[in-house]
mmCIF file of C-alpha atoms in Angstrom:
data_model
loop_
_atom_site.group_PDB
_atom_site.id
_atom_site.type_symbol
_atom_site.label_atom_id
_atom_site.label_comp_id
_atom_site.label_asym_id
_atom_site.label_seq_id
_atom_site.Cartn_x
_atom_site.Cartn_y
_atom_site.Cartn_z
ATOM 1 C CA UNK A 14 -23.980 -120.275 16.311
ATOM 2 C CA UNK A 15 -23.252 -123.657 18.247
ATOM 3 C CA UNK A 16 -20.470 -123.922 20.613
ATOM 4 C CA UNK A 17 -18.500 -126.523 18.235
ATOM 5 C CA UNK A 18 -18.800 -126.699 14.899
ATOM 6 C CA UNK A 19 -17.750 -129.294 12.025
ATOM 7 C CA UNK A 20 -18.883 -129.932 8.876
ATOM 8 C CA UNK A 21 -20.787 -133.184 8.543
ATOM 9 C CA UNK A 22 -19.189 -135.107 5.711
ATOM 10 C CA UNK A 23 -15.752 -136.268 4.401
ATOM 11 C CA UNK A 24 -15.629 -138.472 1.768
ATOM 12 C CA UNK A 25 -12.160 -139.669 1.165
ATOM 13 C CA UNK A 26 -9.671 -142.425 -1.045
ATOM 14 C CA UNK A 27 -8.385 -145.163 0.573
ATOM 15 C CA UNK A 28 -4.901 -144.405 1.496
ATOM 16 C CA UNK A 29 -5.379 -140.704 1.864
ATOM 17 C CA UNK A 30 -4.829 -138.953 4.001
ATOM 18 C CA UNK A 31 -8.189 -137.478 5.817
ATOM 19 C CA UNK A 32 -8.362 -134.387 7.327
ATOM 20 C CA UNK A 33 -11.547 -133.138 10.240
ATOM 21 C CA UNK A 34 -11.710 -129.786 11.126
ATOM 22 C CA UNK A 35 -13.107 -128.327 14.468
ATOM 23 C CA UNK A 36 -14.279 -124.549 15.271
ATOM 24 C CA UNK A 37 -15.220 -123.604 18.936
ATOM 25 C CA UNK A 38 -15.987 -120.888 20.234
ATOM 26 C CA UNK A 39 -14.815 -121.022 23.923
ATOM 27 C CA UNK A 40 -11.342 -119.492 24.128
ATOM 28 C CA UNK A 41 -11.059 -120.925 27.870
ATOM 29 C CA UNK A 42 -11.475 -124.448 26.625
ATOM 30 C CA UNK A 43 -8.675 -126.114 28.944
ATOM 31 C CA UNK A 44 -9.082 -129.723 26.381
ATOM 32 C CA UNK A 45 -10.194 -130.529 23.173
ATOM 33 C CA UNK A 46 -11.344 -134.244 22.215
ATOM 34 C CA UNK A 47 -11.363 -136.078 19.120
ATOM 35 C CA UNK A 48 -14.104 -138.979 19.600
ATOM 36 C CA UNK A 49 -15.063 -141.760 17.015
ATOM 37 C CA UNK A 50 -17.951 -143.404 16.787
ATOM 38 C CA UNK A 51 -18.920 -146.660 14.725
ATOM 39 C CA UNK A 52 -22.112 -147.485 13.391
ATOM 40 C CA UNK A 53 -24.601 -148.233 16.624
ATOM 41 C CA UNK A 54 -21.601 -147.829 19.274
ATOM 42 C CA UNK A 55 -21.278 -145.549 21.702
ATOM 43 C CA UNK A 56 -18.310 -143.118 21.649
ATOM 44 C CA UNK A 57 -14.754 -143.865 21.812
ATOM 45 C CA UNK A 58 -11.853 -141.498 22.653
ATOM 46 C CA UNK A 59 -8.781 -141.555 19.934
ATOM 47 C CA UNK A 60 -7.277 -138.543 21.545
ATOM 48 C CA UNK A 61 -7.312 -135.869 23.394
ATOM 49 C CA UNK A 62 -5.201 -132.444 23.337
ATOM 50 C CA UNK A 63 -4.417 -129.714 26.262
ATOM 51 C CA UNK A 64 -4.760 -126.029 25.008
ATOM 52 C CA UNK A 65 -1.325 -125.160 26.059
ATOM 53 C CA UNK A 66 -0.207 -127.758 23.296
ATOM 54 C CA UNK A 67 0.072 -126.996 19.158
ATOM 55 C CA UNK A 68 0.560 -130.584 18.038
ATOM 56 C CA UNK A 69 0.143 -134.134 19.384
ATOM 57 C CA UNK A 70 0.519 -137.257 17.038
ATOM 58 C CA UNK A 71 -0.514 -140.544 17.697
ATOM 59 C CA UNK A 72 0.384 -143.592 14.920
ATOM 60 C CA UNK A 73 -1.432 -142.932 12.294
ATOM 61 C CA UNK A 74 -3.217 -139.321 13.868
ATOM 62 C CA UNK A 75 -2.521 -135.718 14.086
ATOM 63 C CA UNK A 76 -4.220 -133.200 16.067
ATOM 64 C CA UNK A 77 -3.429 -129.640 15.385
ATOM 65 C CA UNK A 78 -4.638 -126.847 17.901
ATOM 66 C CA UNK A 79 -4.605 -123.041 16.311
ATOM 67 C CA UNK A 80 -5.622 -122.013 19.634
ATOM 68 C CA UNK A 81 -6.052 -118.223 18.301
ATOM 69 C CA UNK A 82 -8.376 -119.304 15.829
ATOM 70 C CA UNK A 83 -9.773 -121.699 18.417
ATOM 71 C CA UNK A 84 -9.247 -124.217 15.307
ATOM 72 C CA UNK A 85 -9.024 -128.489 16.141
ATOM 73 C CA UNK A 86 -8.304 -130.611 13.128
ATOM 74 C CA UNK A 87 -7.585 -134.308 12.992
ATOM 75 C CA UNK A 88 -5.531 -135.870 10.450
ATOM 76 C CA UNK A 89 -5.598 -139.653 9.514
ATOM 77 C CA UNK A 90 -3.092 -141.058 7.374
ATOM 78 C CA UNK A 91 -2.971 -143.625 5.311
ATOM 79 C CA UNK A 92 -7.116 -144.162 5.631
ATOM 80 C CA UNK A 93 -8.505 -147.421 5.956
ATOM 81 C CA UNK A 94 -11.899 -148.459 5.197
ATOM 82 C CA UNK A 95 -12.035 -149.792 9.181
ATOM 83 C CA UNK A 96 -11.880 -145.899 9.927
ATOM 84 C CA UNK A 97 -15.159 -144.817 8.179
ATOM 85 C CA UNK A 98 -17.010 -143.609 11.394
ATOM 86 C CA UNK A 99 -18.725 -140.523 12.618
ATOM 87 C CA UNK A 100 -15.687 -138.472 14.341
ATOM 88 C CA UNK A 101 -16.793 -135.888 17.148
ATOM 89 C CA UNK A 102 -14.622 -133.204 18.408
ATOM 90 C CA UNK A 103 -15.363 -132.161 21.816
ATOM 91 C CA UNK A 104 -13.999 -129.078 24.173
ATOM 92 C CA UNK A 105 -14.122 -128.428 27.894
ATOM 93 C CA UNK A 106 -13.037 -126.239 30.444
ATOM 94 C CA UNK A 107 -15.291 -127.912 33.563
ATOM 95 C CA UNK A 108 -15.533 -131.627 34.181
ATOM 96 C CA UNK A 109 -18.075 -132.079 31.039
ATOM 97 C CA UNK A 110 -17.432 -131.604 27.385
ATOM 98 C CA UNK A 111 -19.072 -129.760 25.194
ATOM 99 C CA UNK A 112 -19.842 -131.935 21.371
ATOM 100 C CA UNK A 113 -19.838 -130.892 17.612
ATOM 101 C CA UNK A 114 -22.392 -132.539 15.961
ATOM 102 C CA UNK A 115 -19.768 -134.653 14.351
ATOM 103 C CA UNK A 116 -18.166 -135.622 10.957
ATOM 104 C CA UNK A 117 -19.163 -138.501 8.778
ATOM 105 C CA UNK A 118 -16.134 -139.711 6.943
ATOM 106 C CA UNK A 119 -16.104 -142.335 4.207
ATOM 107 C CA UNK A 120 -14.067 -144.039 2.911
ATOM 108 C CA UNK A 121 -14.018 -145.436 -0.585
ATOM 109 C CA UNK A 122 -11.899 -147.950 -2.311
ATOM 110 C CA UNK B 13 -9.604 -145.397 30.975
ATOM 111 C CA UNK B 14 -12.532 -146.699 32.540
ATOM 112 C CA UNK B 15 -14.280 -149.866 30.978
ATOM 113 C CA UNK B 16 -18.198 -149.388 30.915
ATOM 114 C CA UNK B 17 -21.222 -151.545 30.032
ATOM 115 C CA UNK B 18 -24.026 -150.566 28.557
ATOM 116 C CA UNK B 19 -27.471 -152.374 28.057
ATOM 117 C CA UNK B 20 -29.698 -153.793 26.259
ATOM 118 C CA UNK B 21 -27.954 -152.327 23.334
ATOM 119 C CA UNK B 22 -31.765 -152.363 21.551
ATOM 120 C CA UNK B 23 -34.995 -152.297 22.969
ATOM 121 C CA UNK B 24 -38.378 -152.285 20.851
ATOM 122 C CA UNK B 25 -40.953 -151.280 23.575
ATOM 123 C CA UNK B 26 -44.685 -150.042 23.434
ATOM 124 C CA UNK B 27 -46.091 -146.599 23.754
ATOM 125 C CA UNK B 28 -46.810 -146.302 27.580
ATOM 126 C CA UNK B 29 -44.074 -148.840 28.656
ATOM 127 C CA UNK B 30 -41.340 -148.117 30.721
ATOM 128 C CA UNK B 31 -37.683 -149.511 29.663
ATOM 129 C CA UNK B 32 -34.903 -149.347 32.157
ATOM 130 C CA UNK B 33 -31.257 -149.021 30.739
ATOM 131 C CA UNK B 34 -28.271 -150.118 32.770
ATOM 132 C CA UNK B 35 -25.046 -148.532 32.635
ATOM 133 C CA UNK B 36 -22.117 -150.124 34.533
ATOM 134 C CA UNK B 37 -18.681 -149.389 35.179
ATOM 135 C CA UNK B 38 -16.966 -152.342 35.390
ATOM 136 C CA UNK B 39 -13.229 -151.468 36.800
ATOM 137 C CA UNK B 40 -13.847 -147.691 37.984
ATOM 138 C CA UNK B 41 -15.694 -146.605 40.822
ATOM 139 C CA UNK B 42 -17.906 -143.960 39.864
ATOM 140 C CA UNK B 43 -19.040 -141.286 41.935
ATOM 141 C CA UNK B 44 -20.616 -139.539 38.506
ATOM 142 C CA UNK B 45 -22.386 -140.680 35.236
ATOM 143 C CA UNK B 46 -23.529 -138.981 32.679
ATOM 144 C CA UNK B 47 -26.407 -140.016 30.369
ATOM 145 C CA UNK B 48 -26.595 -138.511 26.363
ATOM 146 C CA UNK B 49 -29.193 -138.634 24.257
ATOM 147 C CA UNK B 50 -28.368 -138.638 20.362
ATOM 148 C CA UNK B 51 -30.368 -137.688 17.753
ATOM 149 C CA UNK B 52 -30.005 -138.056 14.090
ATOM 150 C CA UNK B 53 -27.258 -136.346 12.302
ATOM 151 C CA UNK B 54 -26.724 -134.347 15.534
ATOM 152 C CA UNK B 55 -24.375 -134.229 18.410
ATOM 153 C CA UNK B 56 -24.732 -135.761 22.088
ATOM 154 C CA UNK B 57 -26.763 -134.012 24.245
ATOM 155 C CA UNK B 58 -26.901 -134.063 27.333
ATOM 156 C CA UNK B 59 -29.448 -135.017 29.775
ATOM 157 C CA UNK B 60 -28.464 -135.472 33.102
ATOM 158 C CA UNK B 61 -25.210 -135.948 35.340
ATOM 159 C CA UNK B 62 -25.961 -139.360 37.659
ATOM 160 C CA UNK B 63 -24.740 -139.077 40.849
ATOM 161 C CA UNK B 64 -23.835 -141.721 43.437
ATOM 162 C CA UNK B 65 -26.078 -141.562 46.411
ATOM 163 C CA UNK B 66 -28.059 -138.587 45.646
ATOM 164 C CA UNK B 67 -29.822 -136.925 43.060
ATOM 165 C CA UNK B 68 -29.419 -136.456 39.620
ATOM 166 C CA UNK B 69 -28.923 -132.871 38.109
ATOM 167 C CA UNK B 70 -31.194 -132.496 34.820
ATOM 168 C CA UNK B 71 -30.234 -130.345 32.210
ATOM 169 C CA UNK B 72 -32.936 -127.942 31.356
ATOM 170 C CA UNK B 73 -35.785 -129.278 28.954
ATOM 171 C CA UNK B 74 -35.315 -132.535 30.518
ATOM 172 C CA UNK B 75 -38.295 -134.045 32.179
ATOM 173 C CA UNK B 76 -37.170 -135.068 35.490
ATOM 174 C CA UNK B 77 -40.539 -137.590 35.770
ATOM 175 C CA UNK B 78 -40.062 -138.823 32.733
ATOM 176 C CA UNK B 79 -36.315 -139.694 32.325
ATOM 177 C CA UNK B 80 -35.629 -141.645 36.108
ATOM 178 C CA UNK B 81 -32.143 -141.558 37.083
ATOM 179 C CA UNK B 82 -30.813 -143.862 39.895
ATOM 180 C CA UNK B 83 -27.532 -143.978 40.976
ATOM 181 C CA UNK B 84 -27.426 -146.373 43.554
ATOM 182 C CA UNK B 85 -23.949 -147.974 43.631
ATOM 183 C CA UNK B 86 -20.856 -146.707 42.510
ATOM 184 C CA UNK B 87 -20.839 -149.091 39.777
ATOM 185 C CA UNK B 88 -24.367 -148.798 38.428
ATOM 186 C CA UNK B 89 -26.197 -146.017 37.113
ATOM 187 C CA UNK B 90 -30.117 -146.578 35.424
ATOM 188 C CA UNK B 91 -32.173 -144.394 33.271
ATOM 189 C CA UNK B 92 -35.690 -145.453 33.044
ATOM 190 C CA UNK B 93 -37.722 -143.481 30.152
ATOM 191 C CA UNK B 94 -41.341 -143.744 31.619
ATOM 192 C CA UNK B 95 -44.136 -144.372 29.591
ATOM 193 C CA UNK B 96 -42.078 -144.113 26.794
ATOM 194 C CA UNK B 97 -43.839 -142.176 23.371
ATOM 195 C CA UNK B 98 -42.806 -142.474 20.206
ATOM 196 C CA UNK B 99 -40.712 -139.603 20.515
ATOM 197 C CA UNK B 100 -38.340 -140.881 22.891
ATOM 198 C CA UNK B 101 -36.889 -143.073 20.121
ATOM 199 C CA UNK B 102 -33.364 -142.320 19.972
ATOM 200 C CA UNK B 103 -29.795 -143.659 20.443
ATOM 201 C CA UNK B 104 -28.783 -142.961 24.765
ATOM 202 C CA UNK B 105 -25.532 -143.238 25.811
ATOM 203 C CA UNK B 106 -23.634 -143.190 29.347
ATOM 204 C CA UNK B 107 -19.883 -141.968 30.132
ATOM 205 C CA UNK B 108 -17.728 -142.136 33.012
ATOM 206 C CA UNK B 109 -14.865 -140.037 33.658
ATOM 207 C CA UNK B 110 -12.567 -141.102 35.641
ATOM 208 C CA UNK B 111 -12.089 -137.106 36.923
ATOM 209 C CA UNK B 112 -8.255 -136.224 35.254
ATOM 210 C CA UNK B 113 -9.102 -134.763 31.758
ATOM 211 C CA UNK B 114 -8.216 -137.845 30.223
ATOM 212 C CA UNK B 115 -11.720 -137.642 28.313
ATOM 213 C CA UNK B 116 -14.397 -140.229 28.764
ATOM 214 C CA UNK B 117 -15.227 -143.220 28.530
ATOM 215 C CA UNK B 118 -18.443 -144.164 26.745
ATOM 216 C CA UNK B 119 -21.183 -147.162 26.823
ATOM 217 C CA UNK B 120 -21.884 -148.444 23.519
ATOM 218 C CA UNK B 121 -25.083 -146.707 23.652
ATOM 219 C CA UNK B 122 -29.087 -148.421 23.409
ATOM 220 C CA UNK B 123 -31.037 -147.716 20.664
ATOM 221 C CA UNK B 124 -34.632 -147.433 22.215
ATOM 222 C CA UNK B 125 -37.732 -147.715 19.603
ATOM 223 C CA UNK B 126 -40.802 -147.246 21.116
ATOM 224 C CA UNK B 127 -43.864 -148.345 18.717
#
């Protein structure tokens, strides 16, 4: 199996909330990444968890770490329509991260 | 984080062409870049790590002659796809880290058609 795994769709309300889950399989993963990318951009970080760490919220995200399931998810509340976007979760233990093949969410009114 | 600049942000180019694709940091000085290649409905890989003054480091399956790196500054990294094939189209994107965990920082990628 790949290294990081999520599944490739979310299709959400506006004004949910909108939930991305992460797998990896690299228990010595030292950080874990949640990237977003828009339509023909390149890649840009929302946040970014060490392993030592359970929780870490942001505004409107939440990053849970079940590091003994070596489980990532990323919560957005209150969903907007500006936050349909591929979102890529991303671990690393050396200087360069490893990807998932990332999440398509939408976002319907 | 670092700010970085990417481009052209398209290029249409013909089979047996070369296209060169800049990618600069604009506020960091960077001793490493890393070029991605994206495909379809799958994640970043990885190509090659850029670095400043000497050679680039290819992951495997990458064609060294065919995917130029040049690292010449600490500002400016280039990938130059020679003669480019149809199969080369993609989406390529550069990062910079800036070295503390703190994630990367990404281009906003060129989307290369070669016809």
């Amino acid at each position: 199996g790949e290294d990081v795994e999520q599944s490739l769709f979310l299709s959400v309300r506006e004004g949910d909330s909108s939930v991305i889950n992460c797998t990896y399989t690299d228990s010595s993963s030292t950080y874990l990444y949640w990237y977003k990318q828009e339509p023909g951009a390149g890649l840009q970080l929302l946040t970014y968890i060490f392993s030592n760490m359970d929780m870490k919220q942001d505004q409107r995200l939440t990053v849970l770490l079940n590091k003994k399931d070596k489980h990532l998810s990323l919560r957005i509340a209150d969903t907007q329509t500006g936050d349909s976007a591929i979102y890529f979760c991303a671990e690393s233990k050396t200087d360069i991260p490893t990807f998932g093949r990332g999440t398509s969410l939408i976002v319907h009114p | 984080g670092a700010v970085v600049s990417q481009h052209p942000s398209r290029v249409i180019c013909k089979s047996g062409t070369s296209v060169k694709i800049e990618c600069r940091s604009l506020d960091f000085q960077a001793t490493t870049m890393f070029w991605y290649r994206q495909f379809p409905k799958q994640s970043l890989m990885l190509m090659a790590t850029s670095n400043e003054g000497s050679k680039a480091t290819y992951e495997q399956g990458v064609e060294k002659d065919k995917f130029l790196i040049n690292h010449a500054s600490l500002t400016l990294s280039t990938l130059t796809v020679t003669s480019a094939h149809p199969e080369d189209s993609s989406f390529y994107i550069c990062s910079v880290s800036q070295g503390d965990h703190s994630g990367y920082t990404f281009g906003s990628g060129t989307r290369l058609t070669v016809v």
